[in-house]
């Protein structure tokens, strides 16, 4: 079974631009979560989608948004990029919306904002 | 609210020596505990999980962890490490009614010295 696929692996953008990251979950998984990983802040929860509905949201500004499609694939968008948005963005999927269901992570998208 | 503390940011250890990576959590509700490993330029891979039952949990690659409710700890151990165990290790907690929002520690960088 294929794992979680994130595209692209690397992105370089300029301040003020916007970016869209894509995530394809493991087949059959209906929940997709997004995390931001930085050396200073570690792993921080962005949001989680289940059956095309946002179920949970972390403490990030409105510039960060996401969506999930009917095939469970998900995208996240960051508008008006800032230097501090440079990070590894990780997508994770799980079969359902349950707190005891382990997350399965993709290899991430490395975003660099210049 | 939940939080996770990984007491050691860096742990150097000689090859074939035992290692313990410490993790403490705080939570006001029932918790589920996880250890993940991250190799360079990759996402997080599940090592083991505690959901319920026996407090000693065995995972992949010879790792094990013990859930101690009274000390709110979930330390990771391996009796004999290999060079290939060099990686970043993250402890994570989720709890009742949080859906798939996991709270991660800041990570412990394990370096195995030949």
mmCIF file of C-alpha atoms in Angstrom:
data_model
loop_
_atom_site.group_PDB
_atom_site.id
_atom_site.type_symbol
_atom_site.label_atom_id
_atom_site.label_comp_id
_atom_site.label_asym_id
_atom_site.label_seq_id
_atom_site.Cartn_x
_atom_site.Cartn_y
_atom_site.Cartn_z
ATOM 1 C CA UNK A 1 0.000 0.000 0.000
ATOM 2 C CA UNK A 2 1.420 3.383 -0.960
ATOM 3 C CA UNK A 3 2.226 5.766 1.856
ATOM 4 C CA UNK A 4 1.299 9.403 2.277
ATOM 5 C CA UNK A 5 2.506 11.412 -0.701
ATOM 6 C CA UNK A 6 3.295 15.104 -0.485
ATOM 7 C CA UNK A 7 4.105 17.335 -3.427
ATOM 8 C CA UNK A 8 6.234 19.161 -4.118
ATOM 9 C CA UNK A 9 9.159 18.130 -1.908
ATOM 10 C CA UNK A 10 10.816 21.538 -2.095
ATOM 11 C CA UNK A 11 9.540 25.037 -2.751
ATOM 12 C CA UNK A 12 11.210 28.421 -2.830
ATOM 13 C CA UNK A 13 8.945 31.440 -2.718
ATOM 14 C CA UNK A 14 9.284 35.176 -2.189
ATOM 15 C CA UNK A 15 7.675 37.182 0.606
ATOM 16 C CA UNK A 16 4.163 38.217 -0.264
ATOM 17 C CA UNK A 17 3.507 35.334 -2.626
ATOM 18 C CA UNK A 18 1.118 32.493 -1.945
ATOM 19 C CA UNK A 19 1.717 28.759 -2.066
ATOM 20 C CA UNK A 20 -0.329 25.568 -2.299
ATOM 21 C CA UNK A 21 0.884 22.247 -0.953
ATOM 22 C CA UNK A 22 -0.685 18.918 -1.807
ATOM 23 C CA UNK A 23 -1.160 15.703 0.151
ATOM 24 C CA UNK A 24 -2.484 12.319 -0.935
ATOM 25 C CA UNK A 25 -3.308 10.109 2.056
ATOM 26 C CA UNK A 26 -2.961 6.367 2.319
ATOM 27 C CA UNK A 27 -5.731 4.654 0.399
ATOM 28 C CA UNK A 28 -8.773 4.265 2.630
ATOM 29 C CA UNK A 29 -7.687 6.913 5.120
ATOM 30 C CA UNK A 30 -10.274 9.633 5.546
ATOM 31 C CA UNK A 31 -8.538 11.932 8.019
ATOM 32 C CA UNK A 32 -5.743 14.282 6.980
ATOM 33 C CA UNK A 33 -3.802 16.508 9.361
ATOM 34 C CA UNK A 34 -1.198 19.154 8.666
ATOM 35 C CA UNK A 35 1.743 20.115 10.879
ATOM 36 C CA UNK A 36 4.409 22.784 10.615
ATOM 37 C CA UNK A 37 7.894 21.773 11.758
ATOM 38 C CA UNK A 38 10.559 24.353 12.538
ATOM 39 C CA UNK A 39 13.788 24.082 14.564
ATOM 40 C CA UNK A 40 12.581 26.642 17.090
ATOM 41 C CA UNK A 41 8.950 25.646 17.556
ATOM 42 C CA UNK A 42 9.051 21.924 16.793
ATOM 43 C CA UNK A 43 5.900 20.322 15.432
ATOM 44 C CA UNK A 44 2.838 22.511 15.551
ATOM 45 C CA UNK A 45 -0.658 21.445 14.562
ATOM 46 C CA UNK A 46 -2.238 23.419 11.741
ATOM 47 C CA UNK A 47 -5.565 21.726 11.054
ATOM 48 C CA UNK A 48 -7.297 18.432 10.471
ATOM 49 C CA UNK A 49 -9.883 17.378 7.917
ATOM 50 C CA UNK A 50 -12.234 14.452 7.931
ATOM 51 C CA UNK A 51 -14.719 13.747 5.164
ATOM 52 C CA UNK A 52 -14.103 17.168 3.607
ATOM 53 C CA UNK A 53 -14.853 18.995 6.878
ATOM 54 C CA UNK A 54 -12.333 20.825 9.036
ATOM 55 C CA UNK A 55 -12.649 19.163 12.441
ATOM 56 C CA UNK A 56 -9.877 20.869 14.320
ATOM 57 C CA UNK A 57 -7.704 23.933 13.895
ATOM 58 C CA UNK A 58 -4.476 25.009 15.538
ATOM 59 C CA UNK A 59 -3.386 28.464 16.537
ATOM 60 C CA UNK A 60 -2.253 29.855 13.194
ATOM 61 C CA UNK A 61 -3.304 33.042 11.427
ATOM 62 C CA UNK A 62 -5.993 33.035 8.773
ATOM 63 C CA UNK A 63 -3.313 33.154 6.059
ATOM 64 C CA UNK A 64 -3.099 29.409 6.556
ATOM 65 C CA UNK A 65 -6.018 27.514 5.095
ATOM 66 C CA UNK A 66 -6.778 24.085 3.805
ATOM 67 C CA UNK A 67 -9.344 21.878 2.221
ATOM 68 C CA UNK A 68 -10.082 18.252 1.572
ATOM 69 C CA UNK A 69 -11.583 16.736 -1.526
ATOM 70 C CA UNK A 70 -14.055 13.900 -1.863
ATOM 71 C CA UNK A 71 -11.203 11.453 -2.588
ATOM 72 C CA UNK A 72 -9.597 12.493 0.754
ATOM 73 C CA UNK A 73 -6.723 14.307 -0.930
ATOM 74 C CA UNK A 74 -5.932 17.560 0.812
ATOM 75 C CA UNK A 75 -4.318 20.871 0.022
ATOM 76 C CA UNK A 76 -3.092 23.617 2.254
ATOM 77 C CA UNK A 77 -2.607 27.194 1.162
ATOM 78 C CA UNK A 78 -0.519 29.934 2.672
ATOM 79 C CA UNK A 79 -1.157 33.449 1.417
ATOM 80 C CA UNK A 80 1.012 36.549 1.783
ATOM 81 C CA UNK A 81 4.066 34.542 2.718
ATOM 82 C CA UNK A 82 6.363 35.771 5.474
ATOM 83 C CA UNK A 83 9.963 34.804 6.167
ATOM 84 C CA UNK A 84 8.802 33.001 9.313
ATOM 85 C CA UNK A 85 6.705 30.632 7.224
ATOM 86 C CA UNK A 86 9.861 28.841 6.134
ATOM 87 C CA UNK A 87 9.442 25.333 7.507
ATOM 88 C CA UNK A 88 8.887 21.696 6.773
ATOM 89 C CA UNK A 89 5.169 21.113 6.289
ATOM 90 C CA UNK A 90 4.083 17.614 7.145
ATOM 91 C CA UNK A 91 0.866 15.920 6.177
ATOM 92 C CA UNK A 92 -0.407 12.908 8.088
ATOM 93 C CA UNK A 93 -3.320 10.592 7.483
ATOM 94 C CA UNK A 94 -5.252 8.115 9.598
ATOM 95 C CA UNK A 95 -8.196 5.824 8.949
ATOM 96 C CA UNK A 96 -10.719 7.754 10.994
ATOM 97 C CA UNK A 97 -11.266 10.585 13.382
ATOM 98 C CA UNK A 98 -10.179 9.026 16.633
ATOM 99 C CA UNK A 99 -7.641 10.162 19.163
ATOM 100 C CA UNK A 100 -6.113 6.690 19.488
ATOM 101 C CA UNK A 101 -5.491 6.252 15.784
ATOM 102 C CA UNK A 102 -1.786 6.719 14.945
ATOM 103 C CA UNK A 103 -0.817 9.274 12.342
ATOM 104 C CA UNK A 104 1.002 8.172 9.190
ATOM 105 C CA UNK A 105 3.254 10.920 7.895
ATOM 106 C CA UNK A 106 4.463 11.888 4.472
ATOM 107 C CA UNK A 107 8.030 13.067 3.827
ATOM 108 C CA UNK A 108 6.965 16.690 3.909
ATOM 109 C CA UNK A 109 7.298 19.773 1.752
ATOM 110 C CA UNK A 110 10.264 22.005 2.567
ATOM 111 C CA UNK A 111 9.173 25.620 2.032
ATOM 112 C CA UNK A 112 11.765 28.365 1.922
ATOM 113 C CA UNK A 113 10.585 31.968 1.854
ATOM 114 C CA UNK A 114 13.128 34.567 0.727
ATOM 115 C CA UNK B 1 -4.808 21.038 27.668
ATOM 116 C CA UNK B 2 -2.047 18.587 26.967
ATOM 117 C CA UNK B 3 1.675 19.069 26.735
ATOM 118 C CA UNK B 4 4.748 16.917 26.286
ATOM 119 C CA UNK B 5 8.232 17.481 27.663
ATOM 120 C CA UNK B 6 11.258 15.703 26.326
ATOM 121 C CA UNK B 7 13.892 16.321 28.908
ATOM 122 C CA UNK B 8 16.968 15.792 26.745
ATOM 123 C CA UNK B 9 17.457 17.650 23.488
ATOM 124 C CA UNK B 10 20.558 15.654 22.564
ATOM 125 C CA UNK B 11 21.698 12.203 23.642
ATOM 126 C CA UNK B 12 25.048 10.800 22.482
ATOM 127 C CA UNK B 13 25.610 7.110 23.124
ATOM 128 C CA UNK B 14 28.177 4.557 22.045
ATOM 129 C CA UNK B 15 27.214 1.763 19.695
ATOM 130 C CA UNK B 16 25.843 -1.346 21.463
ATOM 131 C CA UNK B 17 25.218 0.613 24.681
ATOM 132 C CA UNK B 18 21.701 0.947 26.141
ATOM 133 C CA UNK B 19 19.762 4.187 25.807
ATOM 134 C CA UNK B 20 16.752 5.811 27.440
ATOM 135 C CA UNK B 21 14.980 8.828 25.969
ATOM 136 C CA UNK B 22 12.756 10.552 28.488
ATOM 137 C CA UNK B 23 9.260 11.854 27.960
ATOM 138 C CA UNK B 24 6.814 13.381 30.425
ATOM 139 C CA UNK B 25 3.321 14.541 29.657
ATOM 140 C CA UNK B 26 0.605 16.544 31.306
ATOM 141 C CA UNK B 27 -3.028 15.973 30.627
ATOM 142 C CA UNK B 28 -6.316 16.305 32.405
ATOM 143 C CA UNK B 29 -7.916 13.498 30.435
ATOM 144 C CA UNK B 30 -7.123 9.936 29.443
ATOM 145 C CA UNK B 31 -4.193 9.867 27.102
ATOM 146 C CA UNK B 32 -2.769 7.855 24.301
ATOM 147 C CA UNK B 33 0.993 7.987 23.907
ATOM 148 C CA UNK B 34 3.237 7.554 20.902
ATOM 149 C CA UNK B 35 6.891 7.601 19.956
ATOM 150 C CA UNK B 36 7.924 8.589 16.450
ATOM 151 C CA UNK B 37 11.332 8.609 14.750
ATOM 152 C CA UNK B 38 12.442 11.025 12.047
ATOM 153 C CA UNK B 39 15.433 10.386 9.813
ATOM 154 C CA UNK B 40 17.006 13.290 7.883
ATOM 155 C CA UNK B 41 14.828 14.665 5.096
ATOM 156 C CA UNK B 42 11.991 12.314 5.916
ATOM 157 C CA UNK B 43 8.667 12.407 7.694
ATOM 158 C CA UNK B 44 7.886 10.816 11.044
ATOM 159 C CA UNK B 45 7.618 7.049 11.395
ATOM 160 C CA UNK B 46 5.671 5.405 14.216
ATOM 161 C CA UNK B 47 7.891 3.425 16.603
ATOM 162 C CA UNK B 48 5.292 2.335 19.128
ATOM 163 C CA UNK B 49 2.086 3.346 20.839
ATOM 164 C CA UNK B 50 0.334 2.974 24.166
ATOM 165 C CA UNK B 51 -3.442 2.908 23.970
ATOM 166 C CA UNK B 52 -4.416 0.752 26.954
ATOM 167 C CA UNK B 53 -3.565 -2.502 28.707
ATOM 168 C CA UNK B 54 -0.007 -3.545 29.486
ATOM 169 C CA UNK B 55 2.154 -0.609 30.460
ATOM 170 C CA UNK B 56 5.202 -2.053 28.696
ATOM 171 C CA UNK B 57 4.922 -1.541 24.984
ATOM 172 C CA UNK B 58 7.205 -3.045 22.378
ATOM 173 C CA UNK B 59 7.776 -1.389 19.041
ATOM 174 C CA UNK B 60 9.808 -1.733 15.899
ATOM 175 C CA UNK B 61 13.601 -1.872 15.670
ATOM 176 C CA UNK B 62 13.956 -3.284 19.199
ATOM 177 C CA UNK B 63 12.559 -0.247 20.994
ATOM 178 C CA UNK B 64 10.212 -0.419 23.963
ATOM 179 C CA UNK B 65 8.542 2.098 26.250
ATOM 180 C CA UNK B 66 6.880 1.990 29.629
ATOM 181 C CA UNK B 67 3.788 3.967 30.530
ATOM 182 C CA UNK B 68 3.892 5.208 34.115
ATOM 183 C CA UNK B 69 0.667 6.932 35.037
ATOM 184 C CA UNK B 70 1.751 8.032 38.514
ATOM 185 C CA UNK B 71 4.852 9.735 37.134
ATOM 186 C CA UNK B 72 3.121 10.809 33.904
ATOM 187 C CA UNK B 73 6.021 9.423 31.932
ATOM 188 C CA UNK B 74 6.516 7.369 28.799
ATOM 189 C CA UNK B 75 10.251 6.778 28.455
ATOM 190 C CA UNK B 76 11.695 5.054 25.390
ATOM 191 C CA UNK B 77 14.409 2.432 25.793
ATOM 192 C CA UNK B 78 16.631 0.209 23.708
ATOM 193 C CA UNK B 79 19.066 -2.274 25.264
ATOM 194 C CA UNK B 80 21.680 -2.023 22.498
ATOM 195 C CA UNK B 81 21.776 0.750 19.907
ATOM 196 C CA UNK B 82 23.118 0.631 16.355
ATOM 197 C CA UNK B 83 24.559 3.321 14.142
ATOM 198 C CA UNK B 84 21.327 3.230 12.145
ATOM 199 C CA UNK B 85 19.380 4.419 15.209
ATOM 200 C CA UNK B 86 20.876 7.891 14.818
ATOM 201 C CA UNK B 87 17.823 10.088 14.276
ATOM 202 C CA UNK B 88 15.399 12.524 15.920
ATOM 203 C CA UNK B 89 12.851 10.991 18.274
ATOM 204 C CA UNK B 90 9.522 12.576 19.151
ATOM 205 C CA UNK B 91 7.128 11.733 21.937
ATOM 206 C CA UNK B 92 3.482 12.590 21.278
ATOM 207 C CA UNK B 93 0.211 12.523 23.175
ATOM 208 C CA UNK B 94 -3.411 12.653 22.154
ATOM 209 C CA UNK B 95 -6.403 12.526 24.411
ATOM 210 C CA UNK B 96 -10.102 12.147 24.731
ATOM 211 C CA UNK B 97 -12.146 14.484 22.565
ATOM 212 C CA UNK B 98 -9.181 15.929 20.698
ATOM 213 C CA UNK B 99 -9.764 14.086 17.466
ATOM 214 C CA UNK B 100 -6.489 13.661 15.682
ATOM 215 C CA UNK B 101 -4.749 16.637 17.258
ATOM 216 C CA UNK B 102 -1.476 15.279 18.558
ATOM 217 C CA UNK B 103 0.796 17.241 20.849
ATOM 218 C CA UNK B 104 4.476 16.633 20.187
ATOM 219 C CA UNK B 105 7.537 17.124 22.325
ATOM 220 C CA UNK B 106 10.426 19.168 20.978
ATOM 221 C CA UNK B 107 12.367 16.055 20.065
ATOM 222 C CA UNK B 108 15.530 14.277 21.200
ATOM 223 C CA UNK B 109 18.418 13.963 18.805
ATOM 224 C CA UNK B 110 20.027 10.555 19.329
ATOM 225 C CA UNK B 111 23.574 10.213 18.023
ATOM 226 C CA UNK B 112 25.156 6.773 18.090
ATOM 227 C CA UNK B 113 28.935 6.920 18.231
ATOM 228 C CA UNK B 114 30.930 4.098 16.618
#
